[in-house]
């Protein structure tokens, strides 16, 4: 059973990443990029430069492995599943920061610091939204959260949850309005000095991360594998694909405000909204 | 189900994780860059979190990883705001009272180590089937609610205090009014630009720049 | 045996942290020393809870309190660093010499 689940996680990640590449308006030619020669920067931190794309990919895989593929069936079925996902989120921010810091060059460093300053306030709504979803389930386990949505999905019960989590999804996958790390305004930021296989892996990992975040959002807000007729995994895949398309569409169509204004938005608007969301969900769950 | 506590493989993994936590903790004060230092500290915390996971404390272990990843990210941001050498791939050793510090550290380790080796703590491991996360929740919102709530109020006071302390406006004018950087030598003239001086950065600082 | 390994590791972390807190000139590095000492405390707490207390929930509570202490230490510490930096434009313990007399 464990082997089958490992296979399911890897297959979902791979197929989903291909779908994510198709969704993107301007994706670099990944296959051609893979065989390109590598550009060296002056005095880089080699360990982190070489490993950051791999860590990003690994965190996407770990994030996906807490998601139940059928009711009661997840690869990592931990009583603290949501906290595992939270740790992944925090480590994703660290990874993206290291990816920009390691080349020891101006544009990547600007991207890294800019992203870190904006991603930290995004972590807060993310945790509040996930804790709110854990309230009706009375458990931090994602399996229990899926079970708690048998009658009504969290997206209806907690209407603010999914929109707030989409902001988190945009930030974790470096898309559109939240792409402060790899934005075009600083010549693709953290990956500006990167080329060849490392760059291709980085963009592949971004695509895989979209799968992981969308699958988690589908589980927490859309009932995950629950649904009539079709088997559980198919429902999960359909919901994940829909959320991936929605996130990619938002990424392509919403403008990115300047970092200062986004910081104000995050602290003044999003954080109180997520407090409100948590309070309402808490009262409803009583 | 084997008892996780007497299992020799678990013991070995535990030993390696403990050694890793101590080694990364030592690296914190030995690496050149502050980014490396803070993420080395993060690795030390993650090793402790993994030990927690291994010793059947899943929530504490994972929460440690989560907390520390965020905290070290904050540390890295503050570091770039205040350090002279933020990206810092140059050698860095800024210490005072070095001998005393080494002696104090060693004394603390040896004293605690002796106490540990001389005492015989009871052996009473967690029962394998205990639902520790649920137990923690019931403890937090049950018998120990007052302690938990006190921690919450303390954190609120911390937030208020941090905002007040770091605010630029104060009762006696701006906090950075009349602020002067320290001299490059003890008792020397302030480093950096003096207020009267015109001209952009680079007037005094020809460091070669990039490339 | 297991508990001894864990506790010795905790003692080493506390010793290292004490060394860092006493020796570092930069406030940020000094705080890393404090964090390292709390890390040792956390490790010892987890070890005692798992191996010598029979899983008393109060042990986990203490670990949570240690984490709360870390958060408080970080927040107030960085606020103090900001306050010092505004006045002295430096992140060095030596810049606070005026408090001596």
Coordinates of C-alpha atoms in Angstrom, one line a residue:
Chain A
X1 CA 0.0 0.0 0.0
X2 CA 2.8 2.4 0.9
X3 CA 4.6 1.6 -2.4
X4 CA 1.4 2.4 -4.3
X5 CA 1.0 5.7 -2.4
X6 CA 4.6 6.7 -3.2
X7 CA 3.9 5.9 -6.8
X8 CA 0.7 7.9 -6.7
X9 CA 2.5 10.9 -5.2
X10 CA 5.3 10.8 -7.8
X11 CA 2.9 10.3 -10.7
X12 CA 0.7 13.1 -9.6
X13 CA 3.6 15.4 -9.2
X14 CA 5.0 14.5 -12.7
X15 CA 1.7 14.7 -14.6
X16 CA 0.7 17.8 -12.7
X17 CA 4.0 19.5 -13.5
X18 CA 3.5 18.8 -17.2
X19 CA 0.0 20.3 -16.9
X20 CA 1.4 23.3 -15.1
X21 CA 3.9 23.9 -17.8
X22 CA 1.1 23.9 -20.4
X23 CA -0.9 26.4 -18.3
X24 CA 1.9 28.9 -18.3
X25 CA 1.9 31.7 -20.7
X26 CA 5.6 32.3 -20.8
X27 CA 7.4 29.2 -19.7
X28 CA 11.1 28.9 -20.8
X29 CA 11.9 26.0 -23.1
X30 CA 12.7 23.6 -20.4
X31 CA 14.1 20.7 -22.4
X32 CA 16.4 23.0 -24.4
X33 CA 17.5 24.8 -21.2
X34 CA 18.4 21.5 -19.7
X35 CA 21.4 20.9 -22.0
X36 CA 22.6 24.5 -22.0
X37 CA 26.0 25.2 -20.5
X38 CA 26.2 26.7 -17.0
X39 CA 27.2 30.3 -16.3
X40 CA 29.5 30.8 -13.3
X41 CA 29.2 33.7 -10.9
X42 CA 32.0 35.1 -8.7
X43 CA 32.5 33.3 -5.4
X44 CA 29.1 31.7 -5.1
X45 CA 27.9 29.5 -2.2
X46 CA 28.2 26.3 -4.2
X47 CA 26.3 24.0 -1.9
X48 CA 23.1 26.1 -1.7
X49 CA 23.3 27.2 -5.4
X50 CA 23.4 23.6 -6.5
X51 CA 20.9 22.2 -4.1
X52 CA 18.2 25.0 -3.9
X53 CA 16.2 23.7 -6.9
X54 CA 16.4 20.2 -5.6
X55 CA 15.1 21.3 -2.2
X56 CA 12.3 23.2 -3.8
X57 CA 11.3 20.0 -5.7
X58 CA 11.7 17.9 -2.6
X59 CA 9.5 20.2 -0.5
X60 CA 6.8 20.0 -3.2
X61 CA 6.9 16.2 -2.9
X62 CA 6.8 16.2 0.9
X63 CA 3.9 18.7 0.8
X64 CA 2.0 16.4 -1.6
X65 CA 2.6 13.3 0.5
X66 CA 0.5 14.6 3.4
X67 CA -2.5 14.9 1.0
X68 CA -5.0 11.9 1.3
X69 CA -5.6 10.3 -2.1
X70 CA -8.7 8.4 -0.9
X71 CA -10.7 9.0 2.3
X72 CA -8.5 7.8 5.2
X73 CA -5.4 7.1 3.0
X74 CA -2.4 9.4 2.9
X75 CA 1.3 8.6 2.5
X76 CA 2.2 10.6 5.6
X77 CA -0.8 10.1 7.8
X78 CA 0.3 12.2 10.8
X79 CA -1.9 13.5 13.6
X80 CA -0.2 16.8 12.8
X81 CA -0.5 16.8 9.0
X82 CA -1.3 20.5 8.7
X83 CA 1.7 21.4 10.8
X84 CA 3.9 19.4 8.4
X85 CA 2.5 21.4 5.5
X86 CA 3.2 24.6 7.5
X87 CA 6.8 23.6 8.0
X88 CA 7.1 22.9 4.3
X89 CA 5.8 26.4 3.6
X90 CA 8.3 28.0 6.0
X91 CA 11.2 26.0 4.4
X92 CA 10.0 26.9 0.9
X93 CA 10.6 30.6 1.9
X94 CA 14.0 29.7 3.2
X95 CA 14.8 27.7 0.0
X96 CA 13.8 30.6 -2.3
X97 CA 15.9 33.0 -0.2
X98 CA 18.9 30.7 -0.4
X99 CA 18.4 30.3 -4.1
X100 CA 18.8 34.0 -4.5
X101 CA 21.5 34.5 -1.9
X102 CA 23.8 31.7 -3.1
X103 CA 24.9 33.0 -6.5
X104 CA 26.4 36.1 -4.8
X105 CA 25.1 38.5 -7.5
X106 CA 23.0 41.7 -7.2
X107 CA 19.7 40.8 -8.9
X108 CA 19.3 37.4 -7.3
X109 CA 20.0 38.9 -3.9
X110 CA 17.5 41.7 -4.4
X111 CA 14.9 39.1 -5.4
X112 CA 15.7 36.9 -2.4
X113 CA 15.4 39.7 0.2
X114 CA 12.4 41.2 -1.4
X115 CA 10.7 37.9 -1.5
X116 CA 11.6 37.0 2.1
X117 CA 10.2 40.3 3.4
X118 CA 6.9 39.7 1.6
X119 CA 6.6 36.0 2.1
X120 CA 6.8 36.2 5.9
X121 CA 3.6 38.1 6.3
X122 CA 2.0 35.7 3.9
X123 CA 2.8 32.8 6.2
X124 CA 0.4 34.3 8.9
X125 CA -2.8 34.2 6.9
X126 CA -1.8 30.8 5.6
X127 CA -1.6 29.3 9.1
X128 CA -4.8 31.0 10.3
X129 CA -6.7 29.7 7.3
X130 CA -5.4 26.1 7.8
X131 CA -6.1 26.2 11.5
X132 CA -9.7 27.5 10.8
X133 CA -10.1 24.4 8.5
X134 CA -8.9 22.2 11.3
X135 CA -11.6 23.5 13.7
X136 CA -14.6 21.7 12.4
X137 CA -12.5 18.5 12.0
X138 CA -11.3 18.8 15.6
X139 CA -8.0 17.5 14.4
X140 CA -4.8 18.7 12.8
X141 CA -4.8 15.6 10.6
X142 CA -5.7 16.1 6.9
X143 CA -7.5 12.8 6.8
X144 CA -9.8 14.0 9.6
X145 CA -10.2 17.3 7.7
X146 CA -11.4 15.4 4.6
X147 CA -13.8 13.4 6.7
X148 CA -15.2 16.6 8.3
X149 CA -16.3 17.7 4.8
X150 CA -18.6 14.8 4.0
X151 CA -21.7 17.0 4.4
X152 CA -20.5 20.4 3.3
X153 CA -17.2 21.5 1.8
X154 CA -15.1 24.0 3.6
X155 CA -15.2 26.4 0.7
X156 CA -18.9 26.9 1.5
X157 CA -18.6 26.7 5.2
X158 CA -15.6 29.1 5.4
X159 CA -16.0 31.3 2.3
X160 CA -13.0 33.4 3.0
X161 CA -10.6 30.5 3.3
X162 CA -10.0 29.6 -0.3
X163 CA -9.4 33.2 -1.6
X164 CA -6.9 33.8 1.2
X165 CA -5.2 30.6 0.5
X166 CA -4.9 31.4 -3.2
X167 CA -2.7 34.4 -2.2
X168 CA -0.5 31.9 -0.3
X169 CA -0.5 29.6 -3.4
X170 CA 0.6 32.5 -5.6
X171 CA 3.4 33.4 -3.2
X172 CA 4.7 29.8 -2.8
X173 CA 4.7 29.2 -6.6
X174 CA 6.2 32.6 -7.4
X175 CA 3.4 33.6 -9.7
X176 CA 1.9 36.9 -11.0
X177 CA 1.1 39.3 -8.2
X178 CA 3.3 37.6 -5.7
X179 CA 6.3 36.9 -7.9
X180 CA 8.7 39.1 -6.0
X181 CA 11.5 36.6 -6.2
X182 CA 11.7 35.8 -9.9
X183 CA 9.9 38.9 -11.4
X184 CA 10.7 40.3 -14.8
X185 CA 11.4 43.7 -13.3
X186 CA 14.6 42.5 -11.8
X187 CA 15.6 40.2 -14.7
X188 CA 14.0 37.0 -13.3
X189 CA 15.5 37.7 -9.8
X190 CA 16.8 34.7 -8.0
X191 CA 17.3 32.7 -11.2
X192 CA 18.9 35.6 -13.1
X193 CA 22.4 34.2 -12.9
X194 CA 21.4 30.6 -13.4
X195 CA 21.4 28.6 -16.6
X196 CA 21.4 25.1 -17.9
X197 CA 20.1 22.2 -15.8
X198 CA 19.8 24.1 -12.6
X199 CA 17.5 26.7 -14.2
X200 CA 15.4 24.0 -15.8
X201 CA 15.1 22.2 -12.5
X202 CA 14.1 25.4 -10.8
X203 CA 11.3 26.0 -13.2
X204 CA 10.2 22.3 -13.1
X205 CA 10.1 22.6 -9.3
X206 CA 7.9 25.7 -9.6
X207 CA 5.5 23.7 -11.7
X208 CA 5.6 20.8 -9.2
X209 CA 5.0 23.3 -6.3
X210 CA 1.8 24.4 -8.1
X211 CA 0.6 20.8 -8.1
X212 CA 1.4 20.4 -4.4
X213 CA -0.2 23.7 -3.2
X214 CA -3.3 23.1 -5.4
X215 CA -3.7 19.5 -4.1
X216 CA -3.5 20.8 -0.5
X217 CA -6.1 23.5 -1.2
X218 CA -8.4 20.9 -2.9
X219 CA -8.1 18.7 0.2
X220 CA -8.7 21.4 2.7
X221 CA -11.4 23.4 0.9
X222 CA -13.0 21.2 -1.8
X223 CA -13.2 17.9 0.1
X224 CA -10.2 16.3 -1.6
X225 CA -11.0 12.8 -2.7
X226 CA -14.7 13.0 -1.7
X227 CA -17.2 12.8 -4.5
X228 CA -19.9 10.6 -6.1
X229 CA -19.4 7.9 -8.8
X230 CA -15.7 8.4 -9.6
X231 CA -13.0 6.9 -7.3
X232 CA -11.2 9.1 -4.8
X233 CA -7.9 9.8 -6.6
X234 CA -9.8 10.9 -9.7
X235 CA -11.8 13.5 -7.8
X236 CA -8.6 14.7 -6.1
X237 CA -6.9 15.1 -9.5
X238 CA -9.9 16.9 -11.1
X239 CA -10.1 19.4 -8.2
X240 CA -6.4 19.9 -8.1
X241 CA -6.3 20.6 -11.9
X242 CA -9.2 23.1 -11.5
X243 CA -7.3 24.9 -8.8
X244 CA -4.1 24.8 -10.7
X245 CA -5.8 26.4 -13.7
X246 CA -7.4 29.1 -11.4
X247 CA -4.1 29.9 -9.8
X248 CA -2.3 30.1 -13.1
X249 CA -5.0 32.3 -14.5
X250 CA -4.8 34.6 -11.5
X251 CA -1.0 34.7 -11.9
X252 CA -1.3 35.6 -15.6
X253 CA -4.1 38.2 -15.2
X254 CA -3.5 40.1 -11.9
X255 CA -1.0 42.9 -11.9
X256 CA 1.8 43.0 -9.4
X257 CA 1.8 46.1 -7.1
X258 CA 5.1 47.6 -5.9
X259 CA 6.6 45.7 -3.0
X260 CA 5.9 48.5 -0.5
X261 CA 2.2 48.7 -1.4
X262 CA 1.9 44.9 -1.3
X263 CA 3.5 44.9 2.2
X264 CA 0.8 47.4 3.4
X265 CA -1.9 45.3 1.7
X266 CA -0.7 42.1 3.4
X267 CA -0.4 43.5 6.9
X268 CA -3.3 46.0 6.9
X269 CA -5.9 44.0 4.9
X270 CA -5.0 40.3 4.6
X271 CA -3.9 39.7 8.2
X272 CA -7.1 41.3 9.8
X273 CA -9.2 39.4 7.2
X274 CA -7.6 36.1 8.3
X275 CA -8.2 37.0 11.9
X276 CA -11.9 37.6 11.1
X277 CA -12.0 34.4 9.1
X278 CA -10.6 32.4 12.1
X279 CA -13.0 34.1 14.5
X280 CA -16.1 33.3 12.3
X281 CA -15.0 29.7 11.7
X282 CA -14.4 29.3 15.4
X283 CA -17.9 30.5 16.3
X284 CA -19.5 28.3 13.6
X285 CA -17.5 25.3 14.7
X286 CA -18.8 25.6 18.3
Chain B
X1 CA 5.5 -3.2 17.8
X2 CA 9.0 -2.7 19.0
X3 CA 9.7 -0.3 21.8
X4 CA 11.2 2.7 20.1
X5 CA 13.4 3.4 23.1
X6 CA 15.4 0.2 23.4
X7 CA 15.8 -0.3 19.6
X8 CA 19.5 0.0 18.8
X9 CA 18.8 1.5 15.3
X10 CA 16.8 4.3 16.9
X11 CA 19.6 4.8 19.4
X12 CA 22.2 5.2 16.6
X13 CA 20.0 7.6 14.6
X14 CA 19.4 9.6 17.8
X15 CA 23.1 9.7 18.5
X16 CA 23.8 11.0 14.9
X17 CA 21.1 13.6 15.1
X18 CA 22.3 14.8 18.5
X19 CA 25.9 15.0 17.1
X20 CA 24.5 16.9 14.1
X21 CA 22.6 19.4 16.3
X22 CA 25.8 20.1 18.3
X23 CA 28.0 20.3 15.2
X24 CA 25.7 22.8 13.4
X25 CA 25.4 24.7 16.7
X26 CA 29.2 25.0 16.8
X27 CA 29.3 26.0 13.1
X28 CA 27.1 29.0 13.9
X29 CA 30.1 30.8 15.5
X30 CA 32.6 29.5 13.0
X31 CA 31.2 30.3 9.5
X32 CA 32.1 33.4 7.6
X33 CA 28.7 34.6 6.6
X34 CA 25.8 35.5 8.9
X35 CA 23.4 33.9 6.5
X36 CA 25.3 30.7 6.9
X37 CA 25.3 31.2 10.7
X38 CA 21.6 31.7 10.9
X39 CA 20.8 28.7 8.7
X40 CA 23.3 26.6 10.5
X41 CA 21.3 27.4 13.7
X42 CA 18.2 26.4 11.8
X43 CA 19.7 23.0 11.0
X44 CA 20.5 22.6 14.7
X45 CA 16.9 23.3 15.5
X46 CA 15.7 20.9 12.8
X47 CA 17.9 18.1 14.2
X48 CA 16.2 18.7 17.6
X49 CA 12.8 18.7 15.9
X50 CA 13.8 15.3 14.3
X51 CA 14.8 14.0 17.6
X52 CA 11.3 15.0 18.9
X53 CA 9.7 13.1 16.0
X54 CA 11.8 10.1 16.8
X55 CA 10.9 10.2 20.5
X56 CA 7.2 10.2 19.7
X57 CA 6.5 13.9 20.0
X58 CA 5.3 14.6 16.5
X59 CA 3.6 18.0 17.1
X60 CA 6.5 19.4 19.1
X61 CA 9.1 18.2 16.6
X62 CA 7.3 19.5 13.5
X63 CA 6.3 22.8 15.2
X64 CA 10.0 23.3 16.1
X65 CA 10.9 23.0 12.4
X66 CA 8.1 25.4 11.4
X67 CA 8.9 28.0 14.1
X68 CA 12.7 28.0 13.5
X69 CA 12.5 28.2 9.7
X70 CA 10.4 31.4 10.1
X71 CA 12.6 32.7 12.9
X72 CA 15.8 32.2 11.1
X73 CA 14.3 33.9 8.0
X74 CA 13.5 36.9 10.2
X75 CA 17.0 36.8 11.5
X76 CA 18.5 36.8 8.0
X77 CA 16.4 39.9 7.2
X78 CA 17.5 41.8 10.3
X79 CA 21.0 40.8 9.6
X80 CA 21.0 42.4 6.2
X81 CA 19.6 45.6 7.7
X82 CA 22.2 46.0 10.4
X83 CA 25.4 44.1 9.5
X84 CA 28.3 45.8 7.9
X85 CA 28.8 42.8 5.7
X86 CA 25.4 41.4 4.9
X87 CA 25.8 39.0 2.1
X88 CA 29.1 38.3 3.8
X89 CA 31.3 35.9 2.1
X90 CA 34.4 37.5 3.6
X91 CA 36.0 36.1 6.8
X92 CA 34.2 37.4 9.9
X93 CA 35.3 37.1 13.5
X94 CA 33.9 39.6 15.9
X95 CA 34.4 38.6 19.4
X96 CA 35.3 40.1 22.8
X97 CA 36.4 38.4 26.1
X98 CA 37.1 35.3 24.1
X99 CA 39.0 33.4 26.7
X100 CA 36.4 34.0 29.4
X101 CA 33.6 32.9 27.0
X102 CA 35.3 29.7 26.1
X103 CA 35.9 28.9 29.8
X104 CA 32.3 29.7 30.7
X105 CA 30.9 27.6 27.9
X106 CA 33.2 24.7 28.8
X107 CA 32.3 25.0 32.5
X108 CA 28.6 24.9 31.7
X109 CA 29.0 21.8 29.5
X110 CA 31.3 20.0 32.0
X111 CA 29.1 20.9 35.0
X112 CA 25.9 19.8 33.3
X113 CA 27.6 16.7 31.8
X114 CA 28.9 15.6 35.2
X115 CA 25.5 16.1 36.7
X116 CA 24.0 14.0 33.9
X117 CA 26.5 11.2 34.2
X118 CA 26.4 11.1 38.0
X119 CA 22.6 11.0 38.3
X120 CA 20.3 8.1 37.4
X121 CA 17.1 9.5 35.9
X122 CA 14.1 7.2 36.0
X123 CA 13.4 5.2 32.9
X124 CA 9.7 5.6 32.1
X125 CA 9.2 6.0 28.3
X126 CA 6.0 7.2 26.6
X127 CA 3.6 4.3 26.0
X128 CA 3.7 3.5 22.3
X129 CA -0.1 3.8 21.8
X130 CA -0.5 7.1 23.6
X131 CA -2.3 9.8 21.6
X132 CA 0.2 12.5 22.5
X133 CA -1.1 15.3 20.2
X134 CA -4.6 15.0 21.6
X135 CA -3.2 14.8 25.1
X136 CA -1.3 18.0 24.5
X137 CA -4.4 19.7 23.3
X138 CA -6.5 18.6 26.3
X139 CA -3.7 19.7 28.6
X140 CA -3.4 23.1 27.0
X141 CA -7.1 23.8 27.1
X142 CA -7.8 21.9 30.3
X143 CA -5.7 21.8 33.5
X144 CA -3.0 24.1 32.2
X145 CA -5.2 26.6 30.5
X146 CA -4.0 29.4 32.8
X147 CA -0.4 28.8 31.9
X148 CA -1.3 28.7 28.2
X149 CA -3.3 31.9 28.4
X150 CA -0.5 33.6 30.3
X151 CA 1.8 32.7 27.5
X152 CA -0.7 34.2 25.0
X153 CA -0.9 37.5 27.0
X154 CA 2.9 37.5 27.3
X155 CA 3.1 37.3 23.5
X156 CA 0.6 40.1 23.1
X157 CA 2.7 42.2 25.5
X158 CA 5.7 41.3 23.5
X159 CA 4.1 42.5 20.3
X160 CA 3.1 45.8 21.9
X161 CA 6.6 46.2 23.5
X162 CA 8.4 45.4 20.2
X163 CA 6.3 48.0 18.3
X164 CA 7.0 50.7 20.9
X165 CA 10.7 49.9 21.2
X166 CA 11.3 49.9 17.5
X167 CA 9.1 52.9 16.7
X168 CA 10.9 55.9 15.3
X169 CA 8.6 58.4 16.9
X170 CA 9.0 58.9 20.6
X171 CA 7.9 61.3 23.3
X172 CA 11.1 63.2 23.0
X173 CA 11.3 63.5 19.2
X174 CA 12.5 61.1 16.6
X175 CA 14.5 58.2 18.0
X176 CA 17.4 58.6 15.5
X177 CA 17.8 62.3 16.3
X178 CA 21.4 63.2 16.8
X179 CA 22.5 59.7 16.1
X180 CA 26.1 59.3 15.2
X181 CA 27.9 56.1 14.0
X182 CA 30.7 54.8 16.1
X183 CA 34.3 55.5 15.2
X184 CA 36.4 53.1 13.2
X185 CA 38.9 53.1 16.0
X186 CA 38.2 53.5 19.7
X187 CA 37.5 57.1 20.4
X188 CA 38.0 58.1 16.8
X189 CA 35.9 60.3 14.5
X190 CA 32.5 58.8 13.5
X191 CA 32.6 56.6 10.5
X192 CA 30.5 57.2 7.4
X193 CA 29.4 60.5 6.0
X194 CA 29.0 63.6 8.1
X195 CA 25.8 65.7 7.7
X196 CA 27.5 68.7 6.1
X197 CA 29.2 66.7 3.4
X198 CA 27.8 66.8 -0.1
X199 CA 28.0 64.2 -2.8
X200 CA 26.5 60.8 -3.2
X201 CA 27.8 57.5 -2.0
X202 CA 31.1 56.5 -3.4
X203 CA 32.7 59.8 -2.6
X204 CA 34.5 58.2 0.3
X205 CA 33.9 54.6 -0.4
X206 CA 35.8 53.3 -3.4
X207 CA 35.5 49.6 -2.7
X208 CA 36.0 48.5 -6.2
X209 CA 32.3 47.7 -6.7
X210 CA 31.0 44.8 -8.6
X211 CA 32.9 42.8 -11.2
Chain C
X1 CA 21.6 5.3 27.7
X2 CA 19.4 7.1 25.1
X3 CA 18.4 9.7 27.7
X4 CA 22.1 10.2 28.5
X5 CA 23.0 10.9 24.9
X6 CA 20.2 13.3 24.5
X7 CA 21.0 15.1 27.7
X8 CA 24.7 15.4 26.9
X9 CA 23.8 16.8 23.6
X10 CA 21.6 19.3 25.3
X11 CA 24.4 20.2 27.7
X12 CA 26.8 20.8 24.8
X13 CA 24.2 23.0 23.1
X14 CA 23.8 25.1 26.3
X15 CA 27.6 25.4 26.6
X16 CA 28.0 26.5 23.0
X17 CA 25.2 29.0 23.4
X18 CA 26.7 30.4 26.5
X19 CA 30.0 30.8 24.7
X20 CA 28.3 32.6 21.8
X21 CA 26.2 34.9 24.0
X22 CA 29.3 36.0 26.0
X23 CA 31.8 36.3 23.1
X24 CA 29.9 37.8 20.1
X25 CA 30.1 41.5 19.5
X26 CA 27.2 41.6 17.1
X27 CA 23.8 41.7 18.7
X28 CA 22.3 39.3 16.1
X29 CA 25.1 36.8 16.7
X30 CA 24.6 37.2 20.4
X31 CA 21.0 36.4 20.1
X32 CA 21.9 33.3 18.1
X33 CA 23.8 32.2 21.2
X34 CA 20.7 32.7 23.4
X35 CA 18.7 30.7 20.9
X36 CA 21.2 27.9 21.0
X37 CA 20.9 27.8 24.8
X38 CA 17.1 27.6 24.5
X39 CA 17.6 24.9 21.9
X40 CA 19.5 22.8 24.5
X41 CA 16.7 23.4 26.9
X42 CA 14.1 22.2 24.3
X43 CA 16.2 19.1 23.6
X44 CA 16.5 18.3 27.3
X45 CA 12.7 18.8 27.8
X46 CA 11.8 16.5 24.9
X47 CA 14.3 13.9 26.2
X48 CA 12.9 13.9 29.7
X49 CA 9.3 13.9 28.5
X50 CA 9.8 11.0 26.2
X51 CA 12.1 8.8 28.3
X52 CA 11.6 9.6 31.9
X53 CA 8.2 11.1 32.5
X54 CA 6.0 8.4 31.0
X55 CA 4.5 10.9 28.5
X56 CA 3.1 13.3 31.1
X57 CA 1.4 16.0 29.0
X58 CA 3.0 18.7 31.1
X59 CA 6.3 17.9 29.5
X60 CA 5.0 18.8 26.1
X61 CA 3.5 21.9 27.6
X62 CA 7.0 22.9 28.9
X63 CA 8.3 22.5 25.3
X64 CA 5.6 24.8 24.0
X65 CA 6.5 27.3 26.7
X66 CA 10.2 27.1 25.6
X67 CA 9.1 27.9 22.1
X68 CA 7.1 30.9 23.3
X69 CA 10.1 32.1 25.2
X70 CA 12.1 31.9 22.0
X71 CA 9.5 34.0 20.2
X72 CA 9.5 36.6 23.0
X73 CA 13.3 36.7 23.0
X74 CA 13.5 37.2 19.3
X75 CA 10.8 39.9 19.1
X76 CA 12.1 42.0 22.0
X77 CA 15.7 41.4 21.1
X78 CA 15.2 42.7 17.5
X79 CA 13.1 45.6 18.8
X80 CA 16.0 46.5 21.1
X81 CA 18.5 46.2 18.2
X82 CA 16.4 48.5 16.1
X83 CA 16.3 51.0 19.0
X84 CA 20.1 50.8 19.5
X85 CA 20.7 51.1 15.8
X86 CA 18.6 54.2 15.5
X87 CA 20.7 55.9 18.2
X88 CA 24.2 54.5 17.4
X89 CA 24.0 53.3 13.8
X90 CA 25.8 50.1 14.8
X91 CA 24.9 46.6 15.6
X92 CA 27.7 46.1 18.2
X93 CA 27.6 45.7 21.9
X94 CA 30.5 48.1 22.2
X95 CA 28.4 50.9 20.9
X96 CA 26.5 50.9 24.1
X97 CA 29.5 52.1 26.2
X98 CA 27.6 55.0 27.6
X99 CA 25.5 52.7 29.8
X100 CA 28.6 51.8 31.8
X101 CA 29.0 54.9 33.9

